[in-house]
CSV table of C-alpha atoms in Angstrom, one decimal:
chain,number,residue,atom,x,y,z
A,1,MET,CA,18.4,-15.3,-78.9
A,2,VAL,CA,14.8,-15.6,-78.1
A,3,THR,CA,14.8,-12.3,-76.1
A,4,ARG,CA,16.5,-10.6,-78.9
A,5,PHE,CA,13.8,-11.8,-81.3
A,6,LYS,CA,11.2,-10.5,-79.0
A,7,THR,CA,12.8,-7.2,-78.8
A,8,ILE,CA,12.9,-6.9,-82.6
A,9,LEU,CA,9.3,-8.0,-82.7
A,10,MET,CA,8.2,-5.4,-80.1
A,11,MET,CA,10.1,-2.7,-81.8
A,12,SER,CA,8.4,-3.5,-85.1
A,13,VAL,CA,5.0,-3.6,-83.4
A,14,LEU,CA,5.7,-0.2,-81.8
A,15,PHE,CA,6.8,1.1,-85.3
A,16,SER,CA,3.6,-0.1,-87.0
A,17,LEU,CA,1.4,1.4,-84.1
A,18,THR,CA,3.1,4.7,-84.7
A,19,ALA,CA,2.6,4.5,-88.5
A,20,LEU,CA,-1.1,3.6,-87.8
A,21,CYS,CA,-1.5,6.7,-85.7
A,22,ALA,CA,0.2,9.0,-88.3
A,23,TYR,CA,-2.0,7.5,-91.0
A,24,ALA,CA,-5.1,8.2,-88.8
A,25,ALA,CA,-3.9,11.8,-88.3
A,26,GLY,CA,-3.6,12.3,-92.0
A,27,GLU,CA,-7.1,11.0,-92.6
A,28,LYS,CA,-9.3,13.7,-94.1
A,29,MET,CA,-12.6,11.9,-94.4
A,30,MET,CA,-15.4,13.1,-92.2
A,31,SER,CA,-19.0,12.0,-91.6
A,32,VAL,CA,-22.2,14.0,-91.6
A,33,GLN,CA,-23.6,13.6,-88.0
A,34,VAL,CA,-26.9,15.4,-88.5
A,35,LYS,CA,-30.2,14.2,-90.2
A,36,GLN,CA,-29.5,16.5,-93.1
A,37,GLY,CA,-26.3,18.4,-93.8
A,38,GLN,CA,-26.1,21.1,-96.4
A,39,ILE,CA,-23.1,21.9,-98.6
A,40,ARG,CA,-23.2,25.5,-99.4
A,41,SER,CA,-21.4,27.7,-101.9
A,42,ALA,CA,-19.8,29.9,-99.3
A,43,PRO,CA,-18.8,29.6,-95.6
A,44,SER,CA,-22.0,31.1,-94.3
A,45,PHE,CA,-25.5,30.1,-93.7
A,46,LEU,CA,-26.6,32.7,-96.4
A,47,GLY,CA,-24.5,30.6,-98.9
A,48,ARG,CA,-26.6,28.9,-101.6
A,49,ILE,CA,-27.3,25.2,-100.8
A,50,MET,CA,-25.6,23.1,-103.4
A,51,VAL,CA,-26.5,19.7,-102.2
A,52,SER,CA,-28.1,18.1,-99.1
A,53,LEU,CA,-26.3,15.1,-97.5
A,54,SER,CA,-27.8,12.5,-95.2
A,55,TYR,CA,-26.7,11.1,-91.8
A,56,GLY,CA,-23.5,9.1,-92.2
A,57,ASP,CA,-22.5,10.4,-95.6
A,58,ARG,CA,-18.7,10.8,-95.9
A,59,VAL,CA,-17.0,13.9,-97.3
A,60,LEU,CA,-13.4,14.7,-98.0
A,61,MET,CA,-12.0,17.6,-96.1
A,62,LEU,CA,-10.2,20.2,-98.2
A,63,GLU,CA,-9.8,23.4,-96.2
A,64,GLU,CA,-10.7,24.9,-92.9
A,65,LYS,CA,-11.9,28.5,-92.4
A,66,GLY,CA,-13.0,29.3,-88.9
A,67,SER,CA,-15.9,27.1,-88.1
A,68,TRP,CA,-16.5,26.2,-91.7
A,69,ILE,CA,-14.9,23.3,-93.6
A,70,ARG,CA,-14.6,23.2,-97.4
A,71,VAL,CA,-15.3,19.5,-98.4
A,72,SER,CA,-15.6,17.6,-101.7
A,73,VAL,CA,-18.4,15.0,-101.9
A,74,PRO,CA,-17.1,11.7,-103.3
A,75,HIS,CA,-18.4,10.6,-106.7
A,76,SER,CA,-20.4,13.9,-107.2
A,77,GLY,CA,-17.9,16.5,-108.1
A,78,VAL,CA,-19.5,18.8,-105.7
A,79,GLU,CA,-17.2,21.0,-103.6
A,80,GLY,CA,-18.6,23.4,-101.0
A,81,TRP,CA,-18.8,24.6,-97.4
A,82,ILE,CA,-20.3,22.9,-94.3
A,83,HIS,CA,-20.3,24.1,-90.7
A,84,THR,CA,-18.0,22.0,-88.4
A,85,SER,CA,-20.9,21.1,-86.1
A,86,ALA,CA,-22.5,19.1,-88.8
A,87,LEU,CA,-19.4,16.8,-89.2
A,88,THR,CA,-17.5,14.3,-87.1
A,89,THR,CA,-14.3,12.5,-87.6
A,90,LYS,CA,-16.0,9.4,-86.6
A,91,LYS,CA,-17.1,6.9,-89.2
A,92,ILE,CA,-20.8,6.4,-88.7
A,93,VAL,CA,-21.9,2.8,-89.3
A,94,ILE,CA,-25.4,2.8,-90.6
A,95,ARG,CA,-26.1,-1.0,-90.3
A,96,ALA,CA,-23.8,-2.1,-87.5
A,97,GLY,CA,-22.7,-5.8,-87.4
A,98,THR,CA,-21.3,-7.6,-84.3
A,99,LYS,CA,-17.7,-6.6,-85.1
A,100,ASP,CA,-18.6,-2.9,-85.3
A,101,VAL,CA,-20.5,-2.9,-82.0
A,102,SER,CA,-17.6,-4.4,-80.1
A,103,LEU,CA,-15.2,-2.1,-81.8
A,104,ALA,CA,-17.4,0.9,-81.2
A,105,ALA,CA,-17.6,0.1,-77.5
A,106,SER,CA,-13.8,0.4,-77.2
A,107,SER,CA,-12.9,3.0,-79.8
A,108,ASP,CA,-13.8,6.6,-80.4
A,109,GLU,CA,-13.4,6.3,-84.2
A,110,LEU,CA,-16.7,4.6,-84.8
A,111,ALA,CA,-20.3,5.7,-84.1
A,112,LEU,CA,-23.2,3.4,-84.6
A,113,ALA,CA,-26.3,4.8,-86.3
A,114,GLY,CA,-29.6,3.7,-84.6
A,115,LYS,CA,-28.1,2.1,-81.7
A,116,GLY,CA,-28.6,3.0,-78.0
A,117,PHE,CA,-31.4,5.6,-77.4
A,118,ASN,CA,-33.3,5.2,-80.7
A,119,LYS,CA,-36.7,5.1,-82.2
A,120,GLN,CA,-37.4,1.7,-80.7
A,121,VAL,CA,-36.6,2.9,-77.2
A,122,GLU,CA,-38.8,5.9,-77.7
A,123,GLN,CA,-41.6,3.6,-78.9
A,124,GLU,CA,-41.2,1.4,-75.8
A,125,PHE,CA,-41.2,4.6,-73.7
A,126,LYS,CA,-44.5,5.6,-75.2
A,127,VAL,CA,-46.1,2.3,-74.5
A,128,LYS,CA,-45.0,2.6,-70.9
A,129,ASN,CA,-46.1,6.2,-70.6
A,130,PRO,CA,-49.3,6.5,-72.6
A,131,ARG,CA,-50.0,9.9,-71.1
A,132,ILE,CA,-47.0,11.6,-72.4
A,133,ASP,CA,-48.1,12.9,-75.8
A,134,PHE,CA,-45.5,13.6,-78.5
A,135,THR,CA,-47.9,15.5,-80.9
A,136,TRP,CA,-46.5,18.9,-80.1
A,137,VAL,CA,-42.8,17.7,-80.4
A,138,ASP,CA,-43.6,16.3,-83.8
A,139,ARG,CA,-45.4,19.5,-84.7
A,140,MET,CA,-42.4,21.5,-83.6
A,141,GLU,CA,-40.0,19.4,-85.7
A,142,LYS,CA,-42.2,20.1,-88.8
A,143,ILE,CA,-41.7,23.9,-88.5
A,144,VAL,CA,-39.3,24.9,-91.3
A,145,VAL,CA,-37.7,28.3,-91.5
A,146,THR,CA,-36.6,29.0,-95.1
A,147,PRO,CA,-33.3,30.9,-96.0
A,148,GLY,CA,-35.5,33.5,-97.5
A,149,GLN,CA,-37.4,34.1,-94.3
A,150,ILE,CA,-34.1,34.4,-92.5
A,151,GLN,CA,-32.7,36.9,-95.0
A,152,ARG,CA,-35.8,39.1,-94.9
A,153,PHE,CA,-35.9,39.0,-91.1
A,154,LEU,CA,-32.2,40.1,-90.8
A,155,LYS,CA,-32.6,42.8,-93.4
A,156,GLU,CA,-35.7,44.3,-92.0
A,157,GLY,CA,-34.4,44.3,-88.5
A,158,GLY,CA,-31.2,45.9,-89.4
A,159,LEU,CA,-29.3,42.7,-88.3
A,160,SER,CA,-26.5,40.7,-89.8
A,161,ALA,CA,-26.0,37.0,-90.3
A,162,GLY,CA,-24.1,35.2,-87.7
A,163,GLY,CA,-22.6,32.0,-88.6
A,164,GLY,CA,-19.6,30.7,-86.7
A,165,ASP,CA,-17.0,32.3,-88.8
A,166,ARG,CA,-17.7,35.9,-88.1
B,1,MET,CA,22.7,-17.6,-57.4
B,2,THR,CA,23.0,-20.7,-59.6
B,3,LYS,CA,23.5,-20.4,-63.2
B,4,SER,CA,19.9,-21.4,-64.1
B,5,ASN,CA,18.4,-19.1,-61.4
B,6,ARG,CA,20.4,-16.1,-62.8
B,7,ARG,CA,19.2,-16.9,-66.3
B,8,GLU,CA,15.7,-17.0,-65.1
B,9,PHE,CA,16.3,-13.7,-63.2
B,10,LEU,CA,17.8,-12.0,-66.2
B,11,ASN,CA,15.0,-13.2,-68.4
B,12,ARG,CA,12.4,-12.0,-65.9
B,13,SER,CA,13.8,-8.6,-65.5
B,14,GLY,CA,14.3,-8.3,-69.2
B,15,LYS,CA,10.6,-8.9,-69.6
B,16,TYR,CA,9.9,-6.4,-67.0
B,17,ILE,CA,12.1,-3.6,-68.6
B,18,LEU,CA,10.7,-4.5,-72.0
B,19,GLY,CA,7.1,-4.3,-70.5
B,20,ALA,CA,7.8,-1.0,-69.0
B,21,GLY,CA,9.3,0.3,-72.2
B,22,LEU,CA,6.3,-0.9,-74.2
B,23,ALA,CA,3.8,0.7,-71.8
B,24,THR,CA,5.7,4.1,-71.9
B,25,ALA,CA,6.0,3.9,-75.7
B,26,VAL,CA,2.3,2.9,-76.1
B,27,SER,CA,1.2,5.7,-73.8
B,28,ALA,CA,3.4,8.2,-75.7
B,29,ILE,CA,1.6,7.2,-78.9
B,30,ILE,CA,-1.8,7.2,-77.2
B,31,SER,CA,-1.4,10.8,-76.1
B,32,GLY,CA,-1.1,11.9,-79.7
B,33,CYS,CA,-3.6,9.5,-81.1
B,34,LYS,CA,-7.3,9.4,-81.3
B,35,THR,CA,-7.7,5.7,-81.1
B,36,MET,CA,-6.8,5.7,-77.5
B,37,GLU,CA,-8.8,2.8,-76.3
B,38,ALA,CA,-8.3,0.7,-79.4
B,39,VAL,CA,-4.5,1.2,-79.0
B,40,THR,CA,-4.8,0.3,-75.3
B,41,LYS,CA,-6.5,-2.9,-76.2
B,42,ILE,CA,-4.0,-3.7,-79.0
B,43,GLY,CA,-1.2,-2.8,-76.6
B,44,THR,CA,-2.5,-4.9,-73.8
B,45,SER,CA,-3.3,-7.9,-75.8
B,46,LEU,CA,0.1,-7.8,-77.4
B,47,ALA,CA,1.6,-7.6,-73.9
B,48,VAL,CA,-0.4,-10.6,-72.9
B,49,SER,CA,0.7,-12.6,-75.9
B,50,GLN,CA,4.3,-11.7,-75.1
B,51,GLY,CA,3.7,-13.0,-71.5
B,52,LEU,CA,4.5,-9.5,-70.1
B,53,ILE,CA,1.2,-9.2,-68.2
B,54,ASP,CA,-1.5,-11.6,-67.5
B,55,GLU,CA,-5.1,-11.7,-68.7
B,56,SER,CA,-6.5,-10.1,-65.6
B,57,GLN,CA,-4.1,-7.3,-65.7
B,58,ALA,CA,-4.9,-6.7,-69.3
B,59,GLU,CA,-8.6,-6.6,-68.5
B,60,SER,CA,-8.2,-4.0,-65.8
B,61,ILE,CA,-6.1,-1.8,-68.1
B,62,SER,CA,-8.8,-2.0,-70.9
B,63,LYS,CA,-11.6,-1.4,-68.4
B,64,GLY,CA,-9.8,1.6,-67.0
B,65,ALA,CA,-9.5,3.1,-70.4
B,66,SER,CA,-13.2,2.5,-71.1
B,67,ALA,CA,-14.3,4.0,-67.8
B,68,VAL,CA,-12.4,7.2,-68.5
B,69,ALA,CA,-13.9,7.6,-71.9
B,70,ARG,CA,-17.6,7.0,-70.9
B,71,SER,CA,-19.3,10.3,-70.3
B,72,PHE,CA,-22.0,12.6,-71.7
B,73,GLN,CA,-19.7,13.2,-74.6
B,74,ASP,CA,-20.2,9.6,-75.8
B,75,ILE,CA,-23.9,10.3,-76.4
B,76,THR,CA,-24.2,10.7,-80.1
B,77,PRO,CA,-26.2,13.6,-81.7
B,78,GLU,CA,-28.7,11.1,-82.8
B,79,GLN,CA,-29.2,9.7,-79.3
B,80,GLU,CA,-29.2,13.4,-77.9
B,81,TYR,CA,-32.0,14.0,-80.4
B,82,TYR,CA,-34.1,11.1,-79.0
B,83,ILE,CA,-33.5,12.3,-75.4
B,84,GLY,CA,-34.5,15.9,-76.4
B,85,ARG,CA,-37.7,14.7,-78.1
B,86,THR,CA,-38.8,12.8,-74.9
B,87,VAL,CA,-37.8,15.8,-72.7
B,88,GLY,CA,-39.9,18.0,-74.9
B,89,ALA,CA,-42.8,15.7,-74.6
B,90,MET,CA,-42.5,15.8,-70.8
B,91,ILE,CA,-42.5,19.6,-70.9
B,92,THR,CA,-45.6,19.8,-73.2
B,93,ALA,CA,-47.3,17.4,-70.9
B,94,LYS,CA,-46.8,19.6,-68.1
B,95,TYR,CA,-47.2,23.1,-69.8
B,96,ARG,CA,-50.0,23.3,-72.5
B,97,PRO,CA,-48.4,24.8,-75.6
B,98,TYR,CA,-49.8,28.2,-77.0
B,99,ASP,CA,-51.3,27.6,-80.3
B,100,ASN,CA,-50.7,30.8,-82.0
B,101,PRO,CA,-49.0,30.0,-85.5
B,102,GLN,CA,-47.9,33.6,-86.1
B,103,ALA,CA,-46.2,34.1,-82.8
B,104,ASN,CA,-44.6,30.7,-82.9
B,105,MET,CA,-43.3,31.3,-86.4
B,106,PHE,CA,-41.8,34.7,-85.4
B,107,LEU,CA,-40.1,32.9,-82.5
B,108,ASN,CA,-38.7,30.2,-84.9
B,109,VAL,CA,-37.3,32.7,-87.4
B,110,LEU,CA,-35.8,34.6,-84.6
B,111,GLY,CA,-34.4,31.5,-82.9
B,112,GLN,CA,-32.9,30.1,-86.1
B,113,VAL,CA,-31.0,33.4,-86.7
B,114,LEU,CA,-29.6,33.1,-83.3
B,115,ALA,CA,-28.9,29.4,-83.5
B,116,GLN,CA,-26.9,29.9,-86.7
B,117,ALA,CA,-24.8,32.6,-85.0
B,118,SER,CA,-24.1,30.2,-82.1
B,119,GLU,CA,-21.2,27.7,-81.8
B,120,LEU,CA,-23.6,24.8,-82.3
B,121,PRO,CA,-25.7,25.8,-85.3
B,122,GLU,CA,-26.2,22.2,-86.5
B,123,THR,CA,-27.8,19.6,-84.3
B,124,PHE,CA,-29.2,16.2,-85.4
B,125,GLY,CA,-32.8,17.4,-85.7
B,126,GLY,CA,-32.2,21.1,-85.8
B,127,TYR,CA,-33.5,23.9,-83.4
B,128,HIS,CA,-37.2,24.4,-83.0
B,129,PHE,CA,-39.0,26.8,-80.7
B,130,LEU,CA,-42.5,26.7,-79.0
B,131,ILE,CA,-44.4,29.1,-76.8
B,132,LEU,CA,-46.1,27.6,-73.7
B,133,GLY,CA,-49.4,29.0,-72.6
B,134,SER,CA,-48.4,29.3,-68.9
B,135,ASP,CA,-48.3,32.6,-67.0
B,136,GLU,CA,-45.4,31.2,-65.0
B,137,ILE,CA,-42.0,32.9,-65.9
B,138,ASN,CA,-40.0,30.1,-67.4
B,139,ALA,CA,-38.1,28.8,-70.4
B,140,PHE,CA,-36.6,25.4,-71.1
B,141,ALA,CA,-34.0,23.9,-73.5
B,142,ALA,CA,-34.2,20.1,-74.2
B,143,PRO,CA,-31.1,18.6,-75.4
B,144,GLY,CA,-30.6,18.8,-79.2
B,145,GLY,CA,-32.4,22.1,-79.6
B,146,LEU,CA,-36.2,22.0,-78.8
B,147,ILE,CA,-36.6,25.3,-76.9
B,148,PHE,CA,-39.7,26.3,-75.0
B,149,VAL,CA,-40.7,29.8,-73.7
B,150,THR,CA,-43.8,30.6,-71.4
B,151,ARG,CA,-46.1,33.5,-72.2
B,152,GLY,CA,-45.2,34.8,-68.7
B,153,MET,CA,-41.6,35.0,-69.8
B,154,LEU,CA,-42.4,36.7,-73.1
B,155,ARG,CA,-44.4,39.3,-71.1
B,156,CYS,CA,-41.2,40.2,-69.3
B,157,CYS,CA,-39.7,41.3,-72.7
B,158,GLU,CA,-40.4,44.8,-73.8
B,159,HIS,CA,-38.5,44.6,-77.2
B,160,GLU,CA,-37.2,42.1,-79.7
B,161,ASP,CA,-33.7,42.3,-78.1
B,162,ALA,CA,-35.0,40.9,-74.9
B,163,VAL,CA,-36.9,38.0,-76.6
B,164,ALA,CA,-33.6,37.3,-78.5
B,165,ALA,CA,-31.7,37.3,-75.1
B,166,VAL,CA,-34.1,34.7,-73.7
B,167,LEU,CA,-33.7,32.4,-76.7
B,168,ALA,CA,-29.9,32.9,-76.9
B,169,HIS,CA,-29.6,31.9,-73.3
B,170,GLU,CA,-31.5,28.7,-74.0
B,171,ILE,CA,-29.4,28.0,-77.1
B,172,GLY,CA,-26.4,28.4,-74.9
B,173,HIS,CA,-27.6,25.5,-72.7
B,174,VAL,CA,-27.9,23.4,-75.8
B,175,GLN,CA,-24.6,24.4,-77.2
B,176,LEU,CA,-22.9,23.7,-73.9
B,177,LYS,CA,-24.8,20.4,-73.4
B,178,HIS,CA,-26.0,21.3,-70.0
B,179,GLY,CA,-29.0,19.0,-70.2
B,180,LEU,CA,-26.9,15.9,-71.0
B,181,GLN,CA,-24.6,16.8,-68.1
B,182,ALA,CA,-27.5,16.5,-65.8
B,183,ILE,CA,-27.7,12.7,-66.5
B,184,GLU,CA,-26.1,10.6,-63.9
B,185,LYS,CA,-22.9,9.2,-65.3
B,186,SER,CA,-23.7,5.6,-64.2
B,187,ARG,CA,-26.6,5.8,-66.7
B,188,VAL,CA,-24.4,6.5,-69.6
B,189,THR,CA,-22.2,3.6,-68.6
B,190,SER,CA,-25.1,1.3,-68.3
B,191,ALA,CA,-26.5,2.3,-71.7
B,192,VAL,CA,-23.0,1.6,-73.2
B,193,THR,CA,-22.8,-1.7,-71.4
B,194,THR,CA,-26.3,-2.8,-72.6
B,195,LEU,CA,-25.2,-1.8,-76.2
B,196,ALA,CA,-22.0,-3.8,-76.0
B,197,ILE,CA,-23.8,-6.9,-74.8
B,198,GLU,CA,-26.5,-6.6,-77.5
B,199,GLY,CA,-23.8,-7.2,-80.2
B,200,GLY,CA,-24.7,-6.8,-83.8
B,201,LYS,CA,-28.0,-8.6,-83.6
B,202,SER,CA,-31.2,-6.8,-83.7
B,203,PHE,CA,-32.4,-5.8,-80.3
B,204,ASP,CA,-33.8,-8.5,-78.1
B,205,ARG,CA,-36.6,-7.8,-75.8
B,206,LYS,CA,-34.7,-7.8,-72.6
B,207,ASN,CA,-32.2,-5.3,-73.9
B,208,VAL,CA,-34.9,-2.9,-75.1
B,209,VAL,CA,-36.5,-3.1,-71.6
B,210,GLU,CA,-33.2,-2.4,-70.0
B,211,LEU,CA,-32.2,0.5,-72.4
B,212,THR,CA,-35.7,2.0,-71.9
B,213,ARG,CA,-35.3,1.9,-68.1
B,214,THR,CA,-31.9,3.8,-68.4
B,215,PHE,CA,-33.6,6.1,-71.0
B,216,GLU,CA,-36.5,7.0,-68.5
B,217,ASN,CA,-34.0,7.6,-65.7
B,218,SER,CA,-31.9,9.8,-67.9
B,219,ILE,CA,-35.0,11.8,-68.9
B,220,SER,CA,-35.9,12.2,-65.1
B,221,ASP,CA,-32.4,13.5,-64.5
B,222,ILE,CA,-32.8,16.2,-67.1
B,223,THR,CA,-36.5,17.2,-66.2
B,224,ALA,CA,-35.6,17.3,-62.6
B,225,ALA,CA,-32.9,19.9,-63.4
B,226,LEU,CA,-35.0,21.8,-65.9
B,227,ILE,CA,-38.2,21.9,-63.9
B,228,ASN,CA,-37.4,21.5,-60.2
B,229,ASN,CA,-33.8,22.1,-59.2
B,230,GLY,CA,-32.3,24.2,-61.9
B,231,TYR,CA,-28.7,24.0,-63.2
B,232,SER,CA,-25.7,25.1,-61.1
B,233,ARG,CA,-25.0,28.9,-61.0
B,234,ALA,CA,-21.8,28.2,-63.0
B,235,PHE,CA,-23.9,26.7,-65.8
B,236,GLU,CA,-26.3,29.7,-65.8
B,237,ARG,CA,-23.4,32.0,-66.0
B,238,GLU,CA,-22.0,30.1,-68.9
B,239,ALA,CA,-25.3,30.2,-70.7
B,240,ASP,CA,-25.5,34.0,-70.1
B,241,LYS,CA,-22.0,34.4,-71.5
B,242,ALA,CA,-22.7,32.3,-74.5
B,243,ALA,CA,-26.1,34.4,-75.0
B,244,VAL,CA,-24.1,37.7,-75.1
B,245,LYS,CA,-21.7,36.3,-77.8
B,246,ILE,CA,-24.6,35.1,-79.9
B,247,LEU,CA,-26.5,38.3,-79.6
B,248,LYS,CA,-23.4,40.5,-80.5
B,249,ASN,CA,-22.8,38.1,-83.5
B,250,VAL,CA,-26.1,39.0,-85.0
B,251,GLY,CA,-26.3,42.6,-84.0
B,252,TYR,CA,-28.8,42.6,-81.0
B,253,ASP,CA,-27.9,44.6,-78.0
B,254,PRO,CA,-26.9,42.3,-75.2
B,255,ASN,CA,-28.4,44.8,-72.7
B,256,GLY,CA,-31.7,43.2,-73.9
B,257,LEU,CA,-30.9,40.5,-71.4
B,258,VAL,CA,-30.4,43.1,-68.6
B,259,ASP,CA,-33.8,44.8,-69.5
B,260,MET,CA,-35.6,41.4,-69.4
B,261,LEU,CA,-33.9,40.5,-66.1
B,262,ASN,CA,-35.0,43.9,-64.6
B,263,VAL,CA,-38.5,43.3,-65.5
B,264,MET,CA,-38.5,39.8,-64.2
B,265,LYS,CA,-36.9,40.9,-61.0
B,266,GLY,CA,-40.1,42.8,-60.1
B,267,ARG,CA,-42.4,39.9,-61.1
B,268,LEU,CA,-40.8,36.8,-59.7
B,269,LYS,CA,-42.5,35.5,-56.6
B,270,PRO,CA,-40.1,33.7,-54.2
B,271,GLY,CA,-41.1,30.1,-53.5
B,272,ARG,CA,-42.9,29.5,-56.8
B,273,LEU,CA,-41.9,26.8,-59.2
B,274,ASP,CA,-40.4,28.9,-61.9
B,275,PHE,CA,-37.3,31.0,-62.6
B,276,ALA,CA,-37.2,32.0,-58.9
B,277,ARG,CA,-36.5,28.4,-58.1
B,278,THR,CA,-34.3,27.2,-61.0
B,279,HIS,CA,-32.2,30.3,-61.7
B,280,PRO,CA,-29.9,32.6,-59.8
B,281,PRO,CA,-31.6,35.9,-58.8
B,282,PRO,CA,-31.7,38.4,-61.6
B,283,ALA,CA,-29.6,41.0,-59.7
B,284,ILE,CA,-26.7,38.3,-59.5
B,285,ARG,CA,-27.0,37.6,-63.2
B,286,ILE,CA,-27.0,41.3,-64.1
B,287,ALA,CA,-23.9,41.9,-62.0
B,288,ALA,CA,-22.1,38.9,-63.6
B,289,LEU,CA,-23.3,40.2,-67.1
B,290,ARG,CA,-21.6,43.6,-66.6
B,291,LYS,CA,-18.3,41.8,-66.8
B,292,HIS,CA,-19.1,41.0,-70.4
B,293,ILE,CA,-21.1,43.9,-71.7
B,294,GLY,CA,-19.8,46.8,-69.6
B,295,ARG,CA,-22.0,49.5,-68.3
B,296,TYR,CA,-25.7,49.3,-68.9
B,297,SER,CA,-27.3,51.6,-71.5
B,298,GLY,CA,-30.9,51.1,-72.6
B,299,VAL,CA,-31.9,49.2,-75.6
B,300,LYS,CA,-33.0,51.6,-78.3
B,301,THR,CA,-36.6,50.8,-79.3
B,302,SER,CA,-36.9,53.4,-82.0
B,303,GLY,CA,-35.4,51.2,-84.7
B,304,PRO,CA,-37.0,49.0,-87.3
B,305,ARG,CA,-37.5,46.0,-85.0
B,306,GLN,CA,-40.0,47.5,-82.6
B,307,PRO,CA,-43.0,47.6,-84.9
B,308,ARG,CA,-42.7,43.9,-85.8
B,309,PHE,CA,-42.1,43.0,-82.2
B,310,MET,CA,-45.2,44.9,-81.1
B,311,ALA,CA,-47.3,43.4,-83.9
B,312,VAL,CA,-46.6,39.9,-82.6
B,313,PHE,CA,-46.0,40.2,-78.8
B,314,GLN,CA,-47.9,43.3,-77.8
B,315,ASN,CA,-50.9,41.1,-76.6
B,316,ILE,CA,-49.1,37.9,-75.8
């Protein structure tokens, strides 16, 4: 009797695990995994930028076309395209609590923002290595290439825009 | 066999069969599910609660699953960005940057065009390019997209398509995460462990020191590969192959890479700490490239790109 109860329990547990996975597979939410992710009017880097999203922002996946994904931005009414490399299926936890850390250590569904190698570690590295100067790296990061510059460069050079889905 | 013994035997074998069944079913689910480790954990703790396996067995199963999953792929784009920044700082500490805003801007526009045509156009902090003042023939890609090219390397380029080829090759290394793969696996495991111990509290001093040590070692692994030892020939072949694809996507002639390699071939001096040390000989790369681009035909320099190339790089 007890064994039979256990069998039923096991079967129901397995059933719910399967259901859990099916639910996870149907999940269409994705997270922006770059500092700034642009939603564009067309599946191309030449597409007009409709809105800029931040690291960890969630979007609803609507459609896939090559390396581009059409998404909708919750609570904004904005729908547009973003390159797959800017997105992850993981949920990015911006301010992680104890539970998130232990979960993230054993799951590939969560990523913790600001954990591991981060600004604090870089700061510590700078203190330990005062001769390593980050000035040029900071200067490099400030170089911005505008969409206009890219379009002119392509046109003048007889080139065409790449962009994953070509 | 007495009655009670038999019952015990049946009970045990029942548990065993049930356990084996559970394990098979769980692993079947796992193969189709992304939450592999989480499910392993749930599965094993259930098995423990049912008395099917004991705590130590459960622990070893969970550990096994964790060990498999811990690799360079677990480094988030954000962490890759911080690794790349420090690798970049190490490179600019060794090679003085070439402070020429016009040439650096040209390189950044060209680089951005190529990065957008790659398979990894978006990185956490984006792609950024910088010329180094050195006469040495060299180029480096730090993880996350900080790319450096020496003046010596640019002087091996006789047209824009050749410069594009050099950058596309470096973008290839970023896209394929070759830098991160140079990090010893034990360091990634150790970083993850420190992170897990740390819990949700703010970093305590000991953990920062620990993580920084792992960070420093990871940086050394990468700079050793970039500056001293080079990547494997397989990685270089992969980066060349990626470069050809990127160049074609935009409309550059991939023979630009062959032209650059041919000029470089005549200028590399064996034994020096540059491309001669860290890359396969140009002739070998050219032979491998043939497979992707077919027979060599010279890059046309009569088109609209040559004047703007000459304006910026003629006197580099």
